[in-house]
């Protein structure tokens, strides 16, 4: 059966991504100085202004405003004509973590000597063999486009580009198999003096064609490049930004489930981040072992309780062994308590800013510990096939 599926990616200059990067830059600096820092940092951005807020408990001495300016500058918002730049007014309202929450995190319900989950909720991890990154193909390809926008802008090969931008790729499937690219949508912020047709031609030839597999493009593939015709004003100057508002692009592009918890600004005691990272790692290990072509995992937690209250495996008919055996392998090889996940993936170190733009999973341009599979565990699972 033929079907279409679309995923979206956004550049690091998108207003929501500006906020995510500021929050995670702050987190990285906190845990660089004090690995035990607790952070639930939120950021908003608007024309000419940024506000940093949330709960932070730390021994670290971090200049939040200076950090925000460094992020804004590194993204490329450095010119007043953009309507938002590194001279923006930046304000903070930070307070300590609630003692009621801290009590449940510091000492779990089961064992006072181990951490409890920082919140309740359900988390998902996913992997598929339809791309080299073990990610849904539509998301992988749309990400290639937004990363190419960034690279062409920063390298100066397309000097008319500005930091904001979005892409969408629609894949036509025959059953589980990707057959062709049906539609490409790309909107790139640009300087005022570039002619629309020139922009469209340069983006098609310089961004889209080099980024997408030729064997998936045919004469019926549709391209919509800056379909509104003008995208001069962008970033927080055009649309208010907020942390955690791009959780689908951050994860699996809508192809897999999402529990609703955002990542950026949250320290590793927050299971909506840490468990999502761990479950992605386990699902990727399962797919690379050959145990299944597609794997989705769900875990759920209760605040203050260390062990997940549930754990489930879904392989959608692609498994070579039973889901019950895969579940048993997970329980034998992985500690899904907060302390176990933090220790296994070494999460009390500054690794978060790299994942605050262009997605948290399936990245080959940066080294993320949750993307590195455990070869020994993978071999043990392979031996069960």
XYZ file of C-alpha atoms in Angstrom:
385
model
C 0.000 0.000 0.000
C 1.339 3.416 -0.961
C 1.294 6.182 1.613
C 2.883 9.586 2.167
C 4.636 10.799 5.302
C 6.122 14.244 5.987
C 8.637 15.467 8.571
C 9.917 18.946 9.340
C 13.287 20.347 10.386
C 14.256 23.866 11.394
C 17.530 25.779 11.395
C 19.388 26.901 14.489
C 18.156 30.439 13.785
C 14.495 29.527 14.222
C 13.080 31.516 17.176
C 12.212 28.416 19.218
C 15.655 26.946 18.572
C 17.308 30.181 19.703
C 15.586 29.645 23.051
C 16.495 25.945 23.245
C 20.151 26.744 22.577
C 20.282 29.447 25.250
C 18.716 27.078 27.804
C 21.136 24.258 26.999
C 24.158 26.561 26.880
C 23.253 27.630 30.401
C 22.844 23.981 31.433
C 26.230 23.033 29.958
C 27.936 25.833 31.887
C 26.157 24.869 35.100
C 27.194 21.229 35.015
C 30.704 22.082 33.813
C 31.265 23.782 37.162
C 28.837 21.802 39.309
C 27.834 18.421 37.842
C 25.098 18.058 40.476
C 23.288 21.204 39.319
C 19.524 21.024 39.014
C 18.067 22.973 36.135
C 14.646 23.509 34.614
C 15.468 26.566 32.537
C 12.980 28.152 30.141
C 13.644 30.954 27.665
C 11.459 33.239 25.576
C 12.613 35.527 22.778
C 10.859 38.367 20.946
C 11.912 41.384 18.882
C 14.846 42.913 20.722
C 14.399 40.956 23.951
C 15.082 37.643 25.705
C 13.784 36.454 29.062
C 15.368 33.599 31.016
C 13.324 31.977 33.777
C 12.914 28.761 35.711
C 14.292 26.772 38.611
C 18.047 26.381 39.033
C 19.846 25.043 42.098
C 23.622 25.067 41.742
C 26.988 25.939 43.250
C 28.158 27.177 39.846
C 28.622 30.866 39.132
C 27.208 31.359 35.633
C 26.502 34.665 33.915
C 23.182 33.796 32.268
C 22.939 37.052 30.322
C 26.464 36.792 28.923
C 25.810 33.170 27.964
C 22.638 34.144 26.102
C 24.478 36.841 24.154
C 27.193 34.367 23.184
C 24.568 31.964 21.814
C 22.751 34.669 19.862
C 26.060 35.801 18.366
C 27.168 32.258 17.505
C 23.929 31.609 15.619
C 24.531 34.642 13.435
C 22.167 37.266 14.807
C 24.748 40.049 14.785
C 23.209 42.754 12.590
C 20.642 45.340 13.756
C 18.765 45.081 10.444
C 17.735 41.552 11.429
C 15.427 43.056 14.086
C 16.970 40.793 16.703
C 20.678 40.572 17.531
C 23.202 40.123 20.325
C 22.439 43.594 21.703
C 18.944 42.483 22.716
C 17.649 43.337 26.174
C 18.044 40.196 28.318
C 16.336 39.693 31.674
C 16.316 36.823 34.190
C 13.993 35.530 36.887
C 15.577 32.384 38.332
C 14.643 30.653 41.578
C 15.656 27.425 43.293
C 14.071 24.025 42.718
C 10.997 23.404 44.869
C 11.991 21.577 48.078
C 8.999 19.268 47.592
C 10.335 18.146 44.200
C 13.934 18.016 45.444
C 12.926 15.706 48.299
C 11.573 13.078 45.901
C 14.521 13.354 43.531
C 17.242 13.243 46.205
C 15.872 10.084 47.830
C 13.735 7.667 45.834
C 10.586 6.013 47.137
C 12.286 2.608 47.077
C 15.747 3.506 48.378
C 16.803 6.697 50.137
C 20.346 6.290 48.797
C 19.378 6.585 45.120
C 17.747 9.262 42.961
C 14.045 9.236 42.239
C 12.572 10.352 38.922
C 12.316 14.109 38.616
C 8.754 13.935 37.307
C 6.028 11.569 36.235
C 5.323 10.912 32.570
C 5.849 8.571 29.646
C 8.854 8.598 27.336
C 9.562 6.933 23.999
C 12.624 5.790 22.097
C 12.620 4.762 18.444
C 14.868 3.437 15.687
C 14.357 2.134 12.158
C 16.607 0.636 9.500
C 15.298 2.879 6.716
C 18.251 5.287 7.007
C 21.917 5.037 7.969
C 21.199 7.050 11.097
C 18.467 4.587 12.168
C 16.034 7.488 11.854
C 12.871 8.033 9.824
C 13.966 9.011 6.331
C 11.754 12.084 5.982
C 13.305 13.614 9.088
C 16.854 12.672 8.084
C 16.435 14.342 4.688
C 14.682 17.463 5.960
C 17.501 17.841 8.495
C 20.075 17.624 5.699
C 18.382 20.613 4.075
C 18.369 22.821 7.164
C 21.969 21.918 7.982
C 22.915 22.759 4.400
C 21.210 26.142 4.827
C 23.277 26.799 7.938
C 26.526 25.623 6.336
C 26.000 27.645 3.157
C 25.239 30.741 5.215
C 28.191 30.429 7.581
C 30.610 29.517 4.783
C 29.390 32.454 2.692
C 28.595 30.318 -0.367
C 25.039 31.699 -0.373
C 25.689 35.098 1.229
C 22.082 36.282 0.964
C 20.917 33.753 3.586
C 19.927 34.794 7.105
C 19.720 32.470 10.161
C 16.050 31.440 10.172
C 14.707 28.642 7.985
C 12.532 25.540 7.747
C 12.256 22.473 5.567
C 9.800 19.650 4.991
C 10.263 16.434 3.065
C 7.424 14.124 2.076
C 8.342 10.492 1.393
C 6.183 8.090 -0.585
C 6.251 4.595 0.890
C 5.253 1.250 -0.529
C 4.491 -0.626 2.672
C 7.549 -0.027 4.864
C 9.848 0.787 1.940
C 10.638 4.419 0.993
C 10.187 4.698 -2.780
C 10.557 8.345 -3.716
C 10.529 11.927 -2.523
C 7.119 13.338 -3.310
C 7.458 16.925 -2.071
C 10.153 19.249 -0.759
C 9.277 22.471 1.065
C 12.045 24.883 2.013
C 11.722 28.407 3.403
C 14.931 30.369 3.928
C 15.275 33.786 5.512
C 17.125 36.113 3.148
C 18.486 39.579 2.542
C 16.106 42.123 1.110
C 17.905 42.699 -2.187
C 17.859 39.126 -3.549
C 15.375 38.530 -6.383
C 12.906 35.717 -5.666
C 13.619 33.697 -8.801
C 17.358 33.983 -8.234
C 16.909 32.836 -4.641
C 14.786 29.865 -5.698
C 17.287 28.819 -8.348
C 20.282 29.080 -6.020
C 18.555 27.153 -3.248
C 17.401 24.416 -5.615
C 20.849 23.999 -7.157
C 22.987 24.795 -4.109
C 20.973 23.307 -1.240
C 18.274 20.876 -2.318
C 19.832 18.896 -5.155
C 23.193 18.284 -3.429
C 21.459 17.248 -0.189
C 18.899 14.705 -1.408
C 19.501 11.237 -2.921
C 19.155 11.354 -6.705
C 17.578 7.902 -6.799
C 14.610 9.145 -4.749
C 13.901 12.171 -6.960
C 11.887 11.902 -10.164
C 10.090 14.143 -12.625
C 7.022 14.269 -10.375
C 8.857 15.478 -7.271
C 7.447 18.872 -6.287
C 9.471 21.781 -4.892
C 8.072 24.704 -2.910
C 10.893 27.174 -2.207
C 9.930 30.245 -0.177
C 6.318 29.771 -1.255
C 5.156 33.035 0.391
C 7.588 34.892 -1.881
C 9.332 36.877 0.858
C 11.096 35.919 4.092
C 13.244 38.925 5.065
C 12.103 39.307 8.660
C 12.683 36.111 10.636
C 13.841 34.665 13.927
C 12.540 36.256 17.127
C 11.953 39.506 15.220
C 9.102 37.825 13.326
C 7.807 35.208 15.759
C 8.114 34.837 19.518
C 10.391 31.946 20.464
C 9.935 29.543 23.364
C 11.891 26.565 24.688
C 10.413 23.128 24.047
C 8.098 24.077 21.217
C 9.837 21.940 18.577
C 9.788 18.580 20.364
C 8.716 16.650 17.253
C 11.579 17.972 15.110
C 13.872 17.330 18.093
C 12.954 13.638 18.145
C 11.455 11.547 15.307
C 9.613 13.983 13.076
C 6.211 12.648 14.114
C 6.977 9.155 12.809
C 7.064 7.693 16.329
C 5.156 8.534 19.491
C 6.155 11.363 21.818
C 5.379 11.628 25.523
C 5.130 15.424 25.437
C 8.166 16.295 27.559
C 10.674 18.751 26.114
C 14.431 18.448 26.557
C 16.244 21.780 26.582
C 17.329 23.374 29.843
C 16.679 20.215 31.886
C 19.390 18.521 33.935
C 19.719 14.706 33.729
C 17.578 13.990 36.807
C 14.635 14.957 34.579
C 13.500 11.645 33.106
C 11.549 13.239 30.275
C 14.977 14.015 28.842
C 17.214 11.257 30.225
C 14.840 8.339 29.686
C 14.119 9.506 26.129
C 17.857 9.500 25.412
C 18.330 6.060 26.974
C 15.356 4.528 25.169
C 16.617 5.871 21.831
C 19.977 4.231 22.521
C 18.357 0.899 23.349
C 16.021 0.994 20.331
C 18.974 1.789 18.045
C 20.922 -1.116 19.543
C 17.993 -3.454 18.890
C 17.734 -2.403 15.228
C 21.493 -2.596 14.613
C 21.575 -6.072 16.185
C 19.134 -7.305 13.539
C 16.540 -8.268 16.157
C 13.994 -5.953 14.488
C 13.848 -3.583 11.544
C 11.805 -1.086 13.530
C 11.598 -0.676 17.284
C 9.732 1.661 19.586
C 10.080 1.549 23.359
C 7.910 3.172 26.002
C 8.776 3.715 29.655
C 6.740 5.541 32.282
C 7.807 7.005 35.612
C 6.294 8.285 38.846
C 7.875 11.323 40.488
C 10.216 10.299 43.274
C 10.238 6.637 42.200
C 13.444 5.280 40.680
C 12.244 2.262 38.693
C 9.991 2.840 35.695
C 6.405 1.866 36.449
C 6.097 0.312 32.985
C 8.281 -0.710 30.052
C 6.993 -1.877 26.673
C 8.459 -3.005 23.338
C 6.783 -2.538 19.934
C 8.378 -3.893 16.758
C 5.370 -3.662 14.405
C 5.792 -7.117 12.943
C 9.468 -6.653 12.038
C 11.076 -8.643 14.888
C 13.089 -11.830 14.365
C 12.523 -12.879 17.979
C 9.600 -12.274 20.300
C 9.050 -8.890 21.891
C 9.007 -10.713 25.253
C 12.593 -11.893 24.706
C 13.672 -8.403 23.674
C 12.058 -7.018 26.828
C 13.918 -9.581 28.924
C 17.195 -8.601 27.252
C 16.560 -4.927 28.054
C 15.868 -5.675 31.715
C 19.010 -7.815 31.960
C 21.302 -5.240 30.333
C 20.006 -1.755 31.137
C 19.381 0.084 34.401
C 16.556 2.508 33.652
C 16.629 4.190 37.041
C 17.776 7.841 36.814
C 21.178 7.140 38.397
C 21.711 4.137 36.138
C 21.009 6.109 32.977
C 23.084 9.083 34.099
C 26.045 6.815 34.832
C 25.768 4.697 31.673
C 25.689 7.664 29.301
C 27.890 9.967 31.431
C 25.266 12.713 31.437
C 26.670 14.969 34.141
C 28.867 16.778 31.621
C 28.324 19.490 28.999
C 26.865 17.510 26.075
C 23.522 19.239 25.679
C 24.061 22.342 23.555
C 25.126 20.159 20.608
C 21.673 18.544 20.623
C 19.677 21.760 21.075
C 19.425 22.375 17.323
C 19.051 19.998 14.366
C 17.676 17.230 16.596
C 18.815 15.091 19.509
C 18.998 11.774 17.625
C 20.674 10.324 14.549
C 23.405 12.958 14.424
C 26.714 12.222 12.720
C 28.114 15.769 12.907
C 28.472 15.752 16.714
C 29.286 13.054 19.263
C 26.307 12.325 21.497
C 26.788 9.536 24.076
C 23.263 8.159 23.686
C 23.937 7.560 19.977
C 26.829 5.187 20.757
C 25.573 1.605 21.014
C 26.835 -0.920 23.564
C 28.561 -3.517 21.371
C 28.582 -6.179 24.068
C 24.850 -5.834 24.731
C 24.190 -5.812 20.972
C 26.166 -9.026 20.514
C 24.227 -10.677 23.350
C 20.970 -9.800 21.618
C 22.284 -10.948 18.227
C 23.116 -14.310 19.803
C 19.434 -14.782 20.645
C 18.380 -14.613 16.981
